[in-house]
Amino acid sequence: MPKLSDPLRPVVGDKAAKRLATLGTGLRTVGDLLGYYPRRYETRGELTDLAGLRDGEHVTVQAMIASVSSRPMRNRRGSILEAVVTDGHGTLTLTFFGKGRQDWRERQLVPGLHGLFSGQVSTFRGKRQLAHPECELIGSGAPDSAKAAEFASELIPIYPASKDIASWQIADSVRLALASVEIDGDPLPAQIRDRYGLYGYARALSAIHRPEDMRDKVRAEHRLKWDEAFILQVVLAQRRRVSTEYIALPRPPVEGGVLDEFDRDLPFELTAGQRQAGQTISADLAQAHPMHRLLQGEVGSGKTVVALRGMLQVVDAAGQAALLAPTEVLAQQHHRSISQMLGPLAMAGQLGGAERATRVALLTGSQGSAARRRALLEAASGSAGIVIGTHALLEEHVQFADLGLIVIDEQHRFGVEQREALRGKAAEGRPHVLVMTATPIPRTVAMTVFGDLEVTELTELPAGRSPIATHVVPAAEKPHYLDRAWERVREEVANGRQAYVVCPRIGGDADADAGQAGGNVLAAGPAGSRAGGPSGAEEEGFDIADDGGFDFGDLGDAERPRRPALAVADVAAKLQHGPLADRRLGVLHGRLPPDEKDKVMLAFADGQIDVLVTTTVVEVGVDVPNATAMVIMDADRFGVSQLHQLRGRVGRGGHPGLCLLVTEAPVGRARERLDAVAATQDGFALSRLDLEQRREGDVLGAAQAGRRSSLKLLTLLKDEELISQARQEAEELIGADPALAGQPELAAAIAALLDAERAEFLEKA
Ligand code: ADP
Ligand code: MG
């Protein structure tokens, strides 16, 4: 009897094996074929909704033959046979071209019969058609007994098919494989199957292809999802375990150190979440193996101070901490605010420095050579307990005296390799690592995408935060709303507050489209209809659109011709000469020289600029509590999570925040996303929305290569409970049996998965 690992050919025959090898990534073994699950199931007698078909799709539909007609071709020998099929409402034309008469086909396609028809959808003279489809008539009295069995079932599996092989041909091969294969083992440990009442492996594989009814199918699917979740979680648990076997210098808290001083003088009270996260991190740092923790939290939840307290604990234990920021603006801001929060505690060796103090160094790619030399020296000598920087910190010649902790702010800009590069910089053992997310993501996603990290969440905001009122400003339909928006900005400024105006594009000298960006800044009119143009957001050398972040700039009305996105330079000029004349405007974007950027940010933080016209360079982390209003131009060109992140810049002080999402997008999908942002301030909910709109593979692929191939049925968002259970079970199993000595089938399944990942990785490289 063939096993799952055996080749398909002897089981399904030469011809079918050849065709199956063209499907997906190539079905070559019995296991490959049985792992090729139906895309959906047709209920016998229930016809496919034909209105849902789209041109270019390869489809398999169940429909009833309504009429058949044939005519000779006009200019050539041969005939055209047309069969019209229906779902009871709409129709679809099946067209067959024949060299001669096609009487045999006409006899076969009897009106009233139901059948499955498979082919590529196209439109011809306004009619939907399938040209030369594959046909399989249902209940046409096929005498063969295997077929009869097929017809006895209510549910017909519909497989993702291709032009070379139709769905029911795949089903035929599956039937042959199921009838002969011998499945004895089960990758899922028996105690787990028992605990959760799961189907055995053989039964699940059979039922996913040939379910008796919907219940049967659901149970099969559930069991096979377990396989996917569990195998993945076992791999991740193994990786976490390996990392705990690395050595790190323990950095236990020291009484009467800088941290204690800092806590005593903290101007606010930590939230319960901050305290709890602090304790967890403190305990991690005291261990003799490296911490690998993800700290994720709502925008404005105060992650920085939690990280800083960890850094100070390491400093007290005679080590150094590095803080890695994704942009120069953010690195500079961290340097400023951390130096300020520490005050005399950051002034070791200086006049006015505290007795127990350290120093904070800043290292960026663009600073002057004198400043840079000083920072490098402070890092290497150990006199700087905290070194803050951009990816310049990763460079080879940057050395630390005793690097104990790496904090990575706004994770999604940094890849796994970059984390590794920093890890190599510890003198002894490995440093502890704390990663912070820019955008909160659902826990199951975090557990999977950052599965080698432990996850800690900050869900509450510090007390006294004012809500941010968010409104959509439909500039095309309601021009006076836009006037009102600028009026609101003027009011904020009149009250001594500040505002951001965010645009998707830099413009001006910085790009070739200078001067062409039309759009409506001041008053609304019809949008220009020039197609193309840049879209989404650009910034800072890290291209936000493809950094694995959550950009949806191009979702929605992809077909709508669009003018170029509004640009900082043009908007600033128009505001200065129009609605915001006499206000102090500043301009900030990623292509300004670094010292200029810093100067602008400083001036804004210092209240010398009323309104900052900027790109998404302020998206992450920027913290100016006096800023209360934000107007986001062309808001539909940003992703949901990005908008949430952006508006997190206002309402940070005691004053209520206001965020206006200006858009010319017509009511539709793009507008719904904006409405969603306006309707909730829950970042976790919004990131779910973002994730729901992306394909699963993109979510996984963004962070780690390969993983997409292993998830066929599991969806991270809908199967949260299952994933949590699987993670717990995996953790327990690896704790008790790290090498999986007692689980040979599970070990084999994992080896196969890792092989496939490696193969995919090599292919990409
Ligand atoms: P995020 O989590 O988005 O990175 P930050 O760390 O930038 O947020 O914190 C936002 C602001 O909240 C900062 O100005 C910080 O000083 C302040 N903050 C942090 N924790 C508290 C707290 N417990 N009470 C009051 N303000 C706080
Ligand atoms: Mg932050």
JSON list of C-alpha atoms in Angstrom, two decimals, residues 143-260:
[
{"chain": "A", "resi": 143, "resn": "PRO", "atom": "CA", "xyz": [-22.53, 3.58, -14.72]},
{"chain": "A", "resi": 144, "resn": "ASP", "atom": "CA", "xyz": [-19.15, 3.39, -13.05]},
{"chain": "A", "resi": 145, "resn": "SER", "atom": "CA", "xyz": [-19.58, 2.58, -9.38]},
{"chain": "A", "resi": 146, "resn": "ALA", "atom": "CA", "xyz": [-16.93, 4.94, -8.04]},
{"chain": "A", "resi": 147, "resn": "LYS", "atom": "CA", "xyz": [-18.76, 7.77, -9.75]},
{"chain": "A", "resi": 148, "resn": "ALA", "atom": "CA", "xyz": [-22.01, 6.53, -8.29]},
{"chain": "A", "resi": 149, "resn": "ALA", "atom": "CA", "xyz": [-20.46, 6.83, -4.84]},
{"chain": "A", "resi": 150, "resn": "GLU", "atom": "CA", "xyz": [-19.45, 10.36, -5.67]},
{"chain": "A", "resi": 151, "resn": "PHE", "atom": "CA", "xyz": [-23.00, 11.25, -6.52]},
{"chain": "A", "resi": 152, "resn": "ALA", "atom": "CA", "xyz": [-24.27, 9.78, -3.32]},
{"chain": "A", "resi": 153, "resn": "SER", "atom": "CA", "xyz": [-22.50, 12.55, -1.40]},
{"chain": "A", "resi": 154, "resn": "GLU", "atom": "CA", "xyz": [-24.20, 15.86, -0.85]},
{"chain": "A", "resi": 155, "resn": "LEU", "atom": "CA", "xyz": [-21.05, 17.93, -1.07]},
{"chain": "A", "resi": 156, "resn": "ILE", "atom": "CA", "xyz": [-18.93, 18.17, -4.18]},
{"chain": "A", "resi": 157, "resn": "PRO", "atom": "CA", "xyz": [-15.38, 19.32, -3.52]},
{"chain": "A", "resi": 158, "resn": "ILE", "atom": "CA", "xyz": [-14.25, 22.10, -5.82]},
{"chain": "A", "resi": 159, "resn": "TYR", "atom": "CA", "xyz": [-10.48, 22.28, -6.17]},
{"chain": "A", "resi": 160, "resn": "PRO", "atom": "CA", "xyz": [-8.39, 25.18, -7.36]},
{"chain": "A", "resi": 161, "resn": "ALA", "atom": "CA", "xyz": [-8.03, 23.98, -10.94]},
{"chain": "A", "resi": 162, "resn": "SER", "atom": "CA", "xyz": [-6.07, 25.12, -13.97]},
{"chain": "A", "resi": 163, "resn": "LYS", "atom": "CA", "xyz": [-6.39, 24.99, -17.71]},
{"chain": "A", "resi": 164, "resn": "ASP", "atom": "CA", "xyz": [-4.54, 21.68, -17.70]},
{"chain": "A", "resi": 165, "resn": "ILE", "atom": "CA", "xyz": [-6.66, 19.91, -15.15]},
{"chain": "A", "resi": 166, "resn": "ALA", "atom": "CA", "xyz": [-10.26, 20.38, -14.09]},
{"chain": "A", "resi": 167, "resn": "SER", "atom": "CA", "xyz": [-11.58, 20.22, -10.55]},
{"chain": "A", "resi": 168, "resn": "TRP", "atom": "CA", "xyz": [-13.29, 16.85, -10.96]},
{"chain": "A", "resi": 169, "resn": "GLN", "atom": "CA", "xyz": [-10.18, 15.34, -12.52]},
{"chain": "A", "resi": 170, "resn": "ILE", "atom": "CA", "xyz": [-8.36, 16.30, -9.35]},
{"chain": "A", "resi": 171, "resn": "ALA", "atom": "CA", "xyz": [-11.22, 14.81, -7.36]},
{"chain": "A", "resi": 172, "resn": "ASP", "atom": "CA", "xyz": [-10.84, 11.55, -9.31]},
{"chain": "A", "resi": 173, "resn": "SER", "atom": "CA", "xyz": [-7.16, 11.34, -8.43]},
{"chain": "A", "resi": 174, "resn": "VAL", "atom": "CA", "xyz": [-7.89, 12.15, -4.81]},
{"chain": "A", "resi": 175, "resn": "ARG", "atom": "CA", "xyz": [-10.44, 9.35, -4.71]},
{"chain": "A", "resi": 176, "resn": "LEU", "atom": "CA", "xyz": [-7.86, 6.89, -6.03]},
{"chain": "A", "resi": 177, "resn": "ALA", "atom": "CA", "xyz": [-5.29, 8.10, -3.53]},
{"chain": "A", "resi": 178, "resn": "LEU", "atom": "CA", "xyz": [-7.66, 7.90, -0.57]},
{"chain": "A", "resi": 179, "resn": "ALA", "atom": "CA", "xyz": [-8.73, 4.41, -1.54]},
{"chain": "A", "resi": 180, "resn": "SER", "atom": "CA", "xyz": [-5.23, 3.01, -1.56]},
{"chain": "A", "resi": 181, "resn": "VAL", "atom": "CA", "xyz": [-3.12, 5.07, 0.81]},
{"chain": "A", "resi": 182, "resn": "GLU", "atom": "CA", "xyz": [-2.01, 3.73, 4.14]},
{"chain": "A", "resi": 183, "resn": "ILE", "atom": "CA", "xyz": [-1.94, 6.37, 6.87]},
{"chain": "A", "resi": 184, "resn": "ASP", "atom": "CA", "xyz": [-0.87, 4.87, 10.13]},
{"chain": "A", "resi": 185, "resn": "GLY", "atom": "CA", "xyz": [0.83, 7.63, 12.07]},
{"chain": "A", "resi": 186, "resn": "ASP", "atom": "CA", "xyz": [-0.55, 10.90, 13.36]},
{"chain": "A", "resi": 187, "resn": "PRO", "atom": "CA", "xyz": [1.58, 14.03, 13.81]},
{"chain": "A", "resi": 188, "resn": "LEU", "atom": "CA", "xyz": [-0.72, 15.33, 16.54]},
{"chain": "A", "resi": 189, "resn": "PRO", "atom": "CA", "xyz": [-0.02, 13.70, 19.93]},
{"chain": "A", "resi": 190, "resn": "ALA", "atom": "CA", "xyz": [-2.87, 11.47, 21.12]},
{"chain": "A", "resi": 191, "resn": "GLN", "atom": "CA", "xyz": [-3.41, 13.37, 24.37]},
{"chain": "A", "resi": 192, "resn": "ILE", "atom": "CA", "xyz": [-4.04, 16.59, 22.43]},
{"chain": "A", "resi": 193, "resn": "ARG", "atom": "CA", "xyz": [-6.49, 14.88, 20.09]},
{"chain": "A", "resi": 194, "resn": "ASP", "atom": "CA", "xyz": [-8.31, 13.52, 23.10]},
{"chain": "A", "resi": 195, "resn": "ARG", "atom": "CA", "xyz": [-8.33, 16.77, 25.02]},
{"chain": "A", "resi": 196, "resn": "TYR", "atom": "CA", "xyz": [-9.85, 18.73, 22.17]},
{"chain": "A", "resi": 197, "resn": "GLY", "atom": "CA", "xyz": [-11.91, 15.94, 20.63]},
{"chain": "A", "resi": 198, "resn": "LEU", "atom": "CA", "xyz": [-10.13, 16.07, 17.30]},
{"chain": "A", "resi": 199, "resn": "TYR", "atom": "CA", "xyz": [-10.42, 13.72, 14.34]},
{"chain": "A", "resi": 200, "resn": "GLY", "atom": "CA", "xyz": [-7.54, 11.33, 13.71]},
{"chain": "A", "resi": 201, "resn": "TYR", "atom": "CA", "xyz": [-5.27, 12.22, 10.84]},
{"chain": "A", "resi": 202, "resn": "ALA", "atom": "CA", "xyz": [-6.54, 9.62, 8.35]},
{"chain": "A", "resi": 203, "resn": "ARG", "atom": "CA", "xyz": [-10.15, 10.46, 9.02]},
{"chain": "A", "resi": 204, "resn": "ALA", "atom": "CA", "xyz": [-9.50, 14.18, 8.72]},
{"chain": "A", "resi": 205, "resn": "LEU", "atom": "CA", "xyz": [-7.72, 13.83, 5.40]},
{"chain": "A", "resi": 206, "resn": "SER", "atom": "CA", "xyz": [-10.49, 11.70, 4.02]},
{"chain": "A", "resi": 207, "resn": "ALA", "atom": "CA", "xyz": [-13.25, 13.98, 5.28]},
{"chain": "A", "resi": 208, "resn": "ILE", "atom": "CA", "xyz": [-11.71, 17.22, 4.07]},
{"chain": "A", "resi": 209, "resn": "HIS", "atom": "CA", "xyz": [-11.87, 15.82, 0.53]},
{"chain": "A", "resi": 210, "resn": "ARG", "atom": "CA", "xyz": [-15.03, 13.81, 0.75]},
{"chain": "A", "resi": 211, "resn": "PRO", "atom": "CA", "xyz": [-17.12, 15.08, 3.64]},
{"chain": "A", "resi": 212, "resn": "GLU", "atom": "CA", "xyz": [-20.38, 13.37, 4.45]},
{"chain": "A", "resi": 213, "resn": "ASP", "atom": "CA", "xyz": [-21.93, 16.68, 5.35]},
{"chain": "A", "resi": 214, "resn": "MET", "atom": "CA", "xyz": [-20.97, 20.17, 6.46]},
{"chain": "A", "resi": 215, "resn": "ARG", "atom": "CA", "xyz": [-20.37, 19.08, 10.05]},
{"chain": "A", "resi": 216, "resn": "ASP", "atom": "CA", "xyz": [-17.96, 16.46, 8.89]},
{"chain": "A", "resi": 217, "resn": "LYS", "atom": "CA", "xyz": [-16.12, 18.99, 6.79]},
{"chain": "A", "resi": 218, "resn": "VAL", "atom": "CA", "xyz": [-15.91, 21.49, 9.64]},
{"chain": "A", "resi": 219, "resn": "ARG", "atom": "CA", "xyz": [-14.49, 18.90, 12.01]},
{"chain": "A", "resi": 220, "resn": "ALA", "atom": "CA", "xyz": [-11.94, 17.77, 9.44]},
{"chain": "A", "resi": 221, "resn": "GLU", "atom": "CA", "xyz": [-10.94, 21.34, 8.82]},
{"chain": "A", "resi": 222, "resn": "HIS", "atom": "CA", "xyz": [-10.64, 22.04, 12.52]},
{"chain": "A", "resi": 223, "resn": "ARG", "atom": "CA", "xyz": [-8.36, 19.08, 13.02]},
{"chain": "A", "resi": 224, "resn": "LEU", "atom": "CA", "xyz": [-6.15, 20.05, 10.06]},
{"chain": "A", "resi": 225, "resn": "LYS", "atom": "CA", "xyz": [-5.95, 23.61, 11.32]},
{"chain": "A", "resi": 226, "resn": "TRP", "atom": "CA", "xyz": [-4.67, 22.18, 14.56]},
{"chain": "A", "resi": 227, "resn": "ASP", "atom": "CA", "xyz": [-1.87, 20.51, 12.65]},
{"chain": "A", "resi": 228, "resn": "GLU", "atom": "CA", "xyz": [-0.87, 23.79, 11.06]},
{"chain": "A", "resi": 229, "resn": "ALA", "atom": "CA", "xyz": [-1.04, 25.78, 14.28]},
{"chain": "A", "resi": 230, "resn": "PHE", "atom": "CA", "xyz": [0.58, 23.15, 16.43]},
{"chain": "A", "resi": 231, "resn": "ILE", "atom": "CA", "xyz": [3.49, 22.34, 14.15]},
{"chain": "A", "resi": 232, "resn": "LEU", "atom": "CA", "xyz": [4.26, 26.03, 13.76]},
{"chain": "A", "resi": 233, "resn": "GLN", "atom": "CA", "xyz": [4.05, 26.64, 17.49]},
{"chain": "A", "resi": 234, "resn": "VAL", "atom": "CA", "xyz": [6.27, 23.68, 18.24]},
{"chain": "A", "resi": 235, "resn": "VAL", "atom": "CA", "xyz": [8.89, 25.12, 15.89]},
{"chain": "A", "resi": 236, "resn": "LEU", "atom": "CA", "xyz": [8.62, 28.49, 17.60]},
{"chain": "A", "resi": 237, "resn": "ALA", "atom": "CA", "xyz": [8.72, 26.94, 21.07]},
{"chain": "A", "resi": 238, "resn": "GLN", "atom": "CA", "xyz": [11.87, 25.10, 20.08]},
{"chain": "A", "resi": 239, "resn": "ARG", "atom": "CA", "xyz": [13.42, 28.33, 18.87]},
{"chain": "A", "resi": 240, "resn": "ARG", "atom": "CA", "xyz": [12.53, 30.11, 22.09]},
{"chain": "A", "resi": 241, "resn": "ARG", "atom": "CA", "xyz": [14.02, 27.25, 24.02]},
{"chain": "A", "resi": 242, "resn": "VAL", "atom": "CA", "xyz": [17.24, 27.36, 22.06]},
{"chain": "A", "resi": 243, "resn": "SER", "atom": "CA", "xyz": [17.56, 31.05, 22.77]},
{"chain": "A", "resi": 244, "resn": "THR", "atom": "CA", "xyz": [17.17, 30.45, 26.49]},
{"chain": "A", "resi": 245, "resn": "GLU", "atom": "CA", "xyz": [20.14, 28.16, 26.26]},
{"chain": "A", "resi": 246, "resn": "TYR", "atom": "CA", "xyz": [22.32, 31.09, 25.23]},
{"chain": "A", "resi": 247, "resn": "ILE", "atom": "CA", "xyz": [24.22, 32.76, 28.01]},
{"chain": "A", "resi": 248, "resn": "ALA", "atom": "CA", "xyz": [23.70, 36.37, 28.99]},
{"chain": "A", "resi": 249, "resn": "LEU", "atom": "CA", "xyz": [25.11, 38.33, 31.88]},
{"chain": "A", "resi": 250, "resn": "PRO", "atom": "CA", "xyz": [22.40, 38.69, 34.50]},
{"chain": "A", "resi": 251, "resn": "ARG", "atom": "CA", "xyz": [21.60, 42.34, 35.27]},
{"chain": "A", "resi": 252, "resn": "PRO", "atom": "CA", "xyz": [19.62, 42.25, 38.49]},
{"chain": "A", "resi": 253, "resn": "PRO", "atom": "CA", "xyz": [18.34, 45.53, 39.96]},
{"chain": "A", "resi": 254, "resn": "VAL", "atom": "CA", "xyz": [20.75, 47.39, 42.22]},
{"chain": "A", "resi": 255, "resn": "GLU", "atom": "CA", "xyz": [19.35, 49.20, 45.21]},
{"chain": "A", "resi": 256, "resn": "GLY", "atom": "CA", "xyz": [20.12, 52.89, 45.42]},
{"chain": "A", "resi": 257, "resn": "GLY", "atom": "CA", "xyz": [21.13, 53.07, 41.76]},
{"chain": "A", "resi": 258, "resn": "VAL", "atom": "CA", "xyz": [20.18, 55.38, 38.93]},
{"chain": "A", "resi": 259, "resn": "LEU", "atom": "CA", "xyz": [16.87, 53.58, 38.43]},
{"chain": "A", "resi": 260, "resn": "ASP", "atom": "CA", "xyz": [15.80, 54.20, 42.00]}
]
